[in-house]
């Protein structure tokens, strides 16, 4: 509990850092670009996108407090640039909660970035390269986000917006999100690993 409270405090302090604010703003811009230009609107209630990766990066770098705020801001900016109908605050709440979850799981987490080759110059096996502890953390974060935010809350928002029953949207959204979940977990692991690798190179 003390670690959790400490992470909340440190995350809130990120707002005092100009460097953190600028980096978060750039990631919000990246989120907007991915959401607007690199997404597929399957139906009015179903969209495939990788814009969540920018929110994962914000949560990883700046924690749950900034993740919550930036998640909500990103959704608002996305709506202003490319509205897909009337504004509905439920989606902003979902985006903010997703950012909060990412920050809760990833902030302050020390991911191990292993080199592909050992000291003798021989290529390591994949089991020696992957940080399975962090991979499980990614799986937990994305699973909770998928089930709680995307499936349950998202389905509830759809039922409110479009007037059909909760069960009508649940099966479609559940199937889509479950298919996409393992892909999202792998993408998140490697994107955050890349961020960690770049950070190590900058400060080594």
PDB file of C-alpha atoms in Angstrom:
ATOM      1  CA  UNK A   1       0.000   0.000   0.000  1.00  0.00           C
ATOM      2  CA  UNK A   2       2.839   2.389   0.820  1.00  0.00           C
ATOM      3  CA  UNK A   3       4.387   1.769  -2.612  1.00  0.00           C
ATOM      4  CA  UNK A   4       1.026   2.465  -4.250  1.00  0.00           C
ATOM      5  CA  UNK A   5       0.564   5.730  -2.362  1.00  0.00           C
ATOM      6  CA  UNK A   6       4.139   6.725  -3.133  1.00  0.00           C
ATOM      7  CA  UNK A   7       3.556   6.135  -6.841  1.00  0.00           C
ATOM      8  CA  UNK A   8       0.435   8.291  -6.691  1.00  0.00           C
ATOM      9  CA  UNK A   9       2.412  11.073  -5.036  1.00  0.00           C
ATOM     10  CA  UNK A  10       5.281  10.827  -7.520  1.00  0.00           C
ATOM     11  CA  UNK A  11       2.848  10.725 -10.430  1.00  0.00           C
ATOM     12  CA  UNK A  12       1.108  13.882  -9.216  1.00  0.00           C
ATOM     13  CA  UNK A  13       4.496  15.608  -8.968  1.00  0.00           C
ATOM     14  CA  UNK A  14       5.096  14.915 -12.666  1.00  0.00           C
ATOM     15  CA  UNK A  15       2.809  17.894 -13.371  1.00  0.00           C
ATOM     16  CA  UNK A  16       5.467  20.136 -11.834  1.00  0.00           C
ATOM     17  CA  UNK A  17       8.054  19.029 -14.384  1.00  0.00           C
ATOM     18  CA  UNK A  18       8.090  20.901 -17.696  1.00  0.00           C
ATOM     19  CA  UNK A  19       9.951  17.976 -19.241  1.00  0.00           C
ATOM     20  CA  UNK A  20       7.224  15.544 -18.192  1.00  0.00           C
ATOM     21  CA  UNK A  21       4.429  17.816 -19.397  1.00  0.00           C
ATOM     22  CA  UNK A  22       6.057  18.289 -22.798  1.00  0.00           C
ATOM     23  CA  UNK A  23       6.679  14.551 -23.200  1.00  0.00           C
ATOM     24  CA  UNK A  24       3.108  13.757 -22.147  1.00  0.00           C
ATOM     25  CA  UNK A  25       1.774  16.341 -24.614  1.00  0.00           C
ATOM     26  CA  UNK A  26       3.755  14.722 -27.424  1.00  0.00           C
ATOM     27  CA  UNK A  27       2.352  11.326 -26.489  1.00  0.00           C
ATOM     28  CA  UNK A  28      -1.183  12.744 -26.446  1.00  0.00           C
ATOM     29  CA  UNK A  29      -0.502  14.078 -29.942  1.00  0.00           C
ATOM     30  CA  UNK A  30       0.722  10.624 -30.970  1.00  0.00           C
ATOM     31  CA  UNK A  31      -2.412   9.082 -29.486  1.00  0.00           C
ATOM     32  CA  UNK A  32      -4.536  11.483 -31.524  1.00  0.00           C
ATOM     33  CA  UNK A  33      -2.696  10.688 -34.752  1.00  0.00           C
ATOM     34  CA  UNK A  34      -3.030   6.943 -34.176  1.00  0.00           C
ATOM     35  CA  UNK A  35      -6.698   7.242 -33.222  1.00  0.00           C
ATOM     36  CA  UNK A  36      -7.621   9.436 -36.183  1.00  0.00           C
ATOM     37  CA  UNK A  37      -5.450   8.030 -38.959  1.00  0.00           C
ATOM     38  CA  UNK A  38      -4.437   4.516 -37.853  1.00  0.00           C
ATOM     39  CA  UNK A  39      -7.744   3.017 -36.789  1.00  0.00           C
ATOM     40  CA  UNK A  40     -10.547   1.029 -38.380  1.00  0.00           C
ATOM     41  CA  UNK A  41     -14.157   1.885 -37.582  1.00  0.00           C
ATOM     42  CA  UNK A  42     -15.816  -1.509 -38.070  1.00  0.00           C
ATOM     43  CA  UNK A  43     -19.268  -0.392 -36.913  1.00  0.00           C
ATOM     44  CA  UNK A  44     -20.543   2.700 -35.058  1.00  0.00           C
ATOM     45  CA  UNK A  45     -19.980   0.762 -31.826  1.00  0.00           C
ATOM     46  CA  UNK A  46     -16.788  -1.110 -32.748  1.00  0.00           C
ATOM     47  CA  UNK A  47     -13.356   0.306 -33.584  1.00  0.00           C
ATOM     48  CA  UNK A  48      -9.916  -1.279 -33.933  1.00  0.00           C
ATOM     49  CA  UNK A  49      -6.995   0.961 -32.990  1.00  0.00           C
ATOM     50  CA  UNK A  50      -3.488   0.924 -31.524  1.00  0.00           C
ATOM     51  CA  UNK A  51      -3.784   4.410 -30.026  1.00  0.00           C
ATOM     52  CA  UNK A  52      -3.872   2.821 -26.558  1.00  0.00           C
ATOM     53  CA  UNK A  53      -0.105   2.299 -26.861  1.00  0.00           C
ATOM     54  CA  UNK A  54       0.489   6.027 -26.406  1.00  0.00           C
ATOM     55  CA  UNK A  55      -1.565   5.913 -23.207  1.00  0.00           C
ATOM     56  CA  UNK A  56       0.441   2.894 -22.048  1.00  0.00           C
ATOM     57  CA  UNK A  57       3.606   4.914 -22.568  1.00  0.00           C
ATOM     58  CA  UNK A  58       2.195   7.824 -20.554  1.00  0.00           C
ATOM     59  CA  UNK A  59       1.224   5.499 -17.727  1.00  0.00           C
ATOM     60  CA  UNK A  60       4.626   3.817 -17.793  1.00  0.00           C
ATOM     61  CA  UNK A  61       6.568   7.072 -17.787  1.00  0.00           C
ATOM     62  CA  UNK A  62       4.386   9.341 -15.644  1.00  0.00           C
ATOM     63  CA  UNK A  63       2.097   7.196 -13.521  1.00  0.00           C
ATOM     64  CA  UNK A  64      -1.617   6.798 -12.777  1.00  0.00           C
ATOM     65  CA  UNK A  65      -2.463  10.428 -12.009  1.00  0.00           C
ATOM     66  CA  UNK A  66      -1.048  11.838 -15.226  1.00  0.00           C
ATOM     67  CA  UNK A  67      -2.256   8.743 -17.058  1.00  0.00           C
ATOM     68  CA  UNK A  68      -5.816   9.463 -15.926  1.00  0.00           C
ATOM     69  CA  UNK A  69      -5.674  13.126 -16.937  1.00  0.00           C
ATOM     70  CA  UNK A  70      -3.921  12.541 -20.258  1.00  0.00           C
ATOM     71  CA  UNK A  71      -6.244   9.668 -21.128  1.00  0.00           C
ATOM     72  CA  UNK A  72      -9.253  11.942 -20.739  1.00  0.00           C
ATOM     73  CA  UNK A  73      -7.606  14.823 -22.593  1.00  0.00           C
ATOM     74  CA  UNK A  74      -6.622  12.546 -25.447  1.00  0.00           C
ATOM     75  CA  UNK A  75     -10.221  11.443 -25.909  1.00  0.00           C
ATOM     76  CA  UNK A  76     -11.483  15.032 -25.894  1.00  0.00           C
ATOM     77  CA  UNK A  77      -8.898  16.136 -28.457  1.00  0.00           C
ATOM     78  CA  UNK A  78      -9.685  13.134 -30.624  1.00  0.00           C
ATOM     79  CA  UNK A  79     -13.381  14.028 -30.569  1.00  0.00           C
ATOM     80  CA  UNK A  80     -12.704  17.661 -31.494  1.00  0.00           C
ATOM     81  CA  UNK A  81     -10.519  16.657 -34.449  1.00  0.00           C
ATOM     82  CA  UNK A  82     -12.640  13.761 -35.692  1.00  0.00           C
ATOM     83  CA  UNK A  83     -16.094  13.553 -34.118  1.00  0.00           C
ATOM     84  CA  UNK A  84     -18.014  10.370 -34.862  1.00  0.00           C
ATOM     85  CA  UNK A  85     -21.351  11.662 -33.618  1.00  0.00           C
ATOM     86  CA  UNK A  86     -22.599  13.539 -30.585  1.00  0.00           C
ATOM     87  CA  UNK A  87     -20.161  13.864 -27.706  1.00  0.00           C
ATOM     88  CA  UNK A  88     -20.688  11.281 -24.977  1.00  0.00           C
ATOM     89  CA  UNK A  89     -18.735  11.712 -21.706  1.00  0.00           C
ATOM     90  CA  UNK A  90     -18.727   7.982 -21.029  1.00  0.00           C
ATOM     91  CA  UNK A  91     -15.958   7.424 -23.572  1.00  0.00           C
ATOM     92  CA  UNK A  92     -13.855  10.126 -21.907  1.00  0.00           C
ATOM     93  CA  UNK A  93     -14.325   8.381 -18.565  1.00  0.00           C
ATOM     94  CA  UNK A  94     -13.268   5.084 -20.142  1.00  0.00           C
ATOM     95  CA  UNK A  95     -10.164   6.642 -21.697  1.00  0.00           C
ATOM     96  CA  UNK A  96      -9.199   8.244 -18.390  1.00  0.00           C
ATOM     97  CA  UNK A  97      -9.704   4.971 -16.507  1.00  0.00           C
ATOM     98  CA  UNK A  98      -7.573   3.119 -19.050  1.00  0.00           C
ATOM     99  CA  UNK A  99      -4.743   5.621 -18.548  1.00  0.00           C
ATOM    100  CA  UNK A 100      -5.121   5.215 -14.801  1.00  0.00           C
ATOM    101  CA  UNK A 101      -4.883   1.417 -15.057  1.00  0.00           C
ATOM    102  CA  UNK A 102      -1.760   1.596 -17.220  1.00  0.00           C
ATOM    103  CA  UNK A 103      -0.101   3.955 -14.765  1.00  0.00           C
ATOM    104  CA  UNK A 104      -1.109   1.773 -11.844  1.00  0.00           C
ATOM    105  CA  UNK A 105       0.548  -1.296 -13.338  1.00  0.00           C
ATOM    106  CA  UNK A 106       3.529   0.158 -15.206  1.00  0.00           C
ATOM    107  CA  UNK A 107       4.749   3.231 -13.313  1.00  0.00           C
ATOM    108  CA  UNK A 108       7.966   2.626 -11.419  1.00  0.00           C
ATOM    109  CA  UNK A 109       8.206  -0.911 -12.758  1.00  0.00           C
ATOM    110  CA  UNK A 110      11.750  -1.935 -13.612  1.00  0.00           C
ATOM    111  CA  UNK A 111      11.579  -3.813 -16.881  1.00  0.00           C
ATOM    112  CA  UNK A 112      14.691  -5.800 -17.746  1.00  0.00           C
ATOM    113  CA  UNK A 113      15.908  -5.199 -21.280  1.00  0.00           C
ATOM    114  CA  UNK A 114      18.239  -8.069 -22.124  1.00  0.00           C
ATOM    115  CA  UNK A 115      20.778  -8.026 -24.915  1.00  0.00           C
ATOM    116  CA  UNK A 116      20.280 -10.545 -27.710  1.00  0.00           C
ATOM    117  CA  UNK A 117      23.861 -11.780 -27.470  1.00  0.00           C
ATOM    118  CA  UNK A 118      25.819 -13.030 -24.484  1.00  0.00           C
ATOM    119  CA  UNK A 119      29.387 -12.117 -23.546  1.00  0.00           C
ATOM    120  CA  UNK A 120      30.768 -14.746 -25.945  1.00  0.00           C
ATOM    121  CA  UNK A 121      28.845 -13.216 -28.836  1.00  0.00           C
ATOM    122  CA  UNK A 122      26.396 -16.095 -29.066  1.00  0.00           C
ATOM    123  CA  UNK A 123      22.735 -15.375 -29.624  1.00  0.00           C
ATOM    124  CA  UNK A 124      20.577 -15.955 -26.563  1.00  0.00           C
ATOM    125  CA  UNK A 125      17.431 -18.040 -26.651  1.00  0.00           C
ATOM    126  CA  UNK A 126      14.121 -16.201 -26.515  1.00  0.00           C
ATOM    127  CA  UNK A 127      13.471 -17.430 -22.962  1.00  0.00           C
ATOM    128  CA  UNK A 128      16.590 -15.587 -21.790  1.00  0.00           C
ATOM    129  CA  UNK A 129      15.624 -12.357 -23.554  1.00  0.00           C
ATOM    130  CA  UNK A 130      12.001 -11.915 -22.485  1.00  0.00           C
ATOM    131  CA  UNK A 131      11.253 -10.459 -19.058  1.00  0.00           C
ATOM    132  CA  UNK A 132       8.378 -12.779 -18.158  1.00  0.00           C
ATOM    133  CA  UNK A 133       7.594 -10.911 -14.955  1.00  0.00           C
ATOM    134  CA  UNK A 134       6.942  -7.720 -16.885  1.00  0.00           C
ATOM    135  CA  UNK A 135       5.109  -9.646 -19.606  1.00  0.00           C
ATOM    136  CA  UNK A 136       2.717 -10.957 -16.940  1.00  0.00           C
ATOM    137  CA  UNK A 137       2.278  -7.396 -15.699  1.00  0.00           C
ATOM    138  CA  UNK A 138       1.367  -6.326 -19.235  1.00  0.00           C
ATOM    139  CA  UNK A 139      -1.075  -9.221 -19.484  1.00  0.00           C
ATOM    140  CA  UNK A 140      -2.724  -8.275 -16.178  1.00  0.00           C
ATOM    141  CA  UNK A 141      -3.018  -4.583 -17.068  1.00  0.00           C
ATOM    142  CA  UNK A 142      -4.394  -5.186 -20.553  1.00  0.00           C
ATOM    143  CA  UNK A 143      -6.788  -7.899 -19.364  1.00  0.00           C
ATOM    144  CA  UNK A 144      -8.267  -5.665 -16.657  1.00  0.00           C
ATOM    145  CA  UNK A 145      -8.495  -2.746 -19.075  1.00  0.00           C
ATOM    146  CA  UNK A 146     -10.109  -4.937 -21.724  1.00  0.00           C
ATOM    147  CA  UNK A 147     -12.697  -6.581 -19.482  1.00  0.00           C
ATOM    148  CA  UNK A 148     -13.522  -3.658 -17.207  1.00  0.00           C
ATOM    149  CA  UNK A 149     -13.208  -0.659 -19.517  1.00  0.00           C
ATOM    150  CA  UNK A 150     -13.654  -1.927 -23.064  1.00  0.00           C
ATOM    151  CA  UNK A 151     -16.109  -4.779 -22.569  1.00  0.00           C
ATOM    152  CA  UNK A 152     -18.212  -3.871 -19.523  1.00  0.00           C
ATOM    153  CA  UNK A 153     -18.135  -0.074 -19.512  1.00  0.00           C
ATOM    154  CA  UNK A 154     -17.929   0.195 -23.296  1.00  0.00           C
ATOM    155  CA  UNK A 155     -20.929  -2.070 -23.738  1.00  0.00           C
ATOM    156  CA  UNK A 156     -22.859  -0.086 -21.152  1.00  0.00           C
ATOM    157  CA  UNK A 157     -22.076   3.184 -22.945  1.00  0.00           C
ATOM    158  CA  UNK A 158     -23.224   1.670 -26.255  1.00  0.00           C
ATOM    159  CA  UNK A 159     -26.498   0.521 -24.723  1.00  0.00           C
ATOM    160  CA  UNK A 160     -27.130   4.055 -23.442  1.00  0.00           C
ATOM    161  CA  UNK A 161     -26.168   5.768 -26.691  1.00  0.00           C
ATOM    162  CA  UNK A 162     -27.931   3.511 -29.165  1.00  0.00           C
ATOM    163  CA  UNK A 163     -30.883   2.314 -27.109  1.00  0.00           C
ATOM    164  CA  UNK A 164     -30.420  -1.426 -27.483  1.00  0.00           C
ATOM    165  CA  UNK A 165     -29.934  -3.841 -24.609  1.00  0.00           C
ATOM    166  CA  UNK A 166     -26.630  -4.498 -22.865  1.00  0.00           C
ATOM    167  CA  UNK A 167     -26.571  -8.129 -24.019  1.00  0.00           C
ATOM    168  CA  UNK A 168     -26.975  -7.095 -27.660  1.00  0.00           C
ATOM    169  CA  UNK A 169     -23.566  -5.387 -27.730  1.00  0.00           C
ATOM    170  CA  UNK A 170     -21.810  -7.558 -25.158  1.00  0.00           C
ATOM    171  CA  UNK A 171     -21.180 -10.624 -27.319  1.00  0.00           C
ATOM    172  CA  UNK A 172     -19.806  -8.603 -30.241  1.00  0.00           C
ATOM    173  CA  UNK A 173     -17.545  -6.425 -28.109  1.00  0.00           C
ATOM    174  CA  UNK A 174     -16.390  -9.359 -25.999  1.00  0.00           C
ATOM    175  CA  UNK A 175     -15.391 -11.416 -29.046  1.00  0.00           C
ATOM    176  CA  UNK A 176     -13.557  -8.522 -30.700  1.00  0.00           C
ATOM    177  CA  UNK A 177     -11.669  -7.574 -27.545  1.00  0.00           C
ATOM    178  CA  UNK A 178     -10.712 -11.151 -26.668  1.00  0.00           C
ATOM    179  CA  UNK A 179      -9.290 -11.677 -30.161  1.00  0.00           C
ATOM    180  CA  UNK A 180      -7.331  -8.442 -29.950  1.00  0.00           C
ATOM    181  CA  UNK A 181      -6.146  -8.909 -26.339  1.00  0.00           C
ATOM    182  CA  UNK A 182      -3.084 -11.159 -26.916  1.00  0.00           C
ATOM    183  CA  UNK A 183      -1.947  -8.908 -29.767  1.00  0.00           C
ATOM    184  CA  UNK A 184      -2.303  -5.847 -27.542  1.00  0.00           C
ATOM    185  CA  UNK A 185      -0.321  -7.531 -24.758  1.00  0.00           C
ATOM    186  CA  UNK A 186       2.581  -8.319 -27.080  1.00  0.00           C
ATOM    187  CA  UNK A 187       2.512  -4.833 -28.628  1.00  0.00           C
ATOM    188  CA  UNK A 188       2.501  -3.223 -25.186  1.00  0.00           C
ATOM    189  CA  UNK A 189       5.413  -5.338 -23.986  1.00  0.00           C
ATOM    190  CA  UNK A 190       7.619  -4.464 -26.942  1.00  0.00           C
ATOM    191  CA  UNK A 191       6.657  -0.788 -27.113  1.00  0.00           C
ATOM    192  CA  UNK A 192       7.424  -0.273 -23.421  1.00  0.00           C
ATOM    193  CA  UNK A 193      10.579  -2.332 -23.850  1.00  0.00           C
ATOM    194  CA  UNK A 194      11.650  -0.017 -26.665  1.00  0.00           C
ATOM    195  CA  UNK A 195      11.003   3.019 -24.451  1.00  0.00           C
ATOM    196  CA  UNK A 196      13.074   1.428 -21.690  1.00  0.00           C
ATOM    197  CA  UNK A 197      15.873   0.632 -24.156  1.00  0.00           C
ATOM    198  CA  UNK A 198      15.979   4.213 -25.479  1.00  0.00           C
ATOM    199  CA  UNK A 199      15.930   5.573 -21.939  1.00  0.00           C
ATOM    200  CA  UNK A 200      18.860   3.333 -20.993  1.00  0.00           C
ATOM    201  CA  UNK A 201      20.851   4.511 -24.004  1.00  0.00           C
ATOM    202  CA  UNK A 202      20.208   8.161 -23.178  1.00  0.00           C
ATOM    203  CA  UNK A 203      21.262   7.907 -19.546  1.00  0.00           C
ATOM    204  CA  UNK A 204      23.993   5.259 -19.701  1.00  0.00           C
TER     205      UNK A 204
END
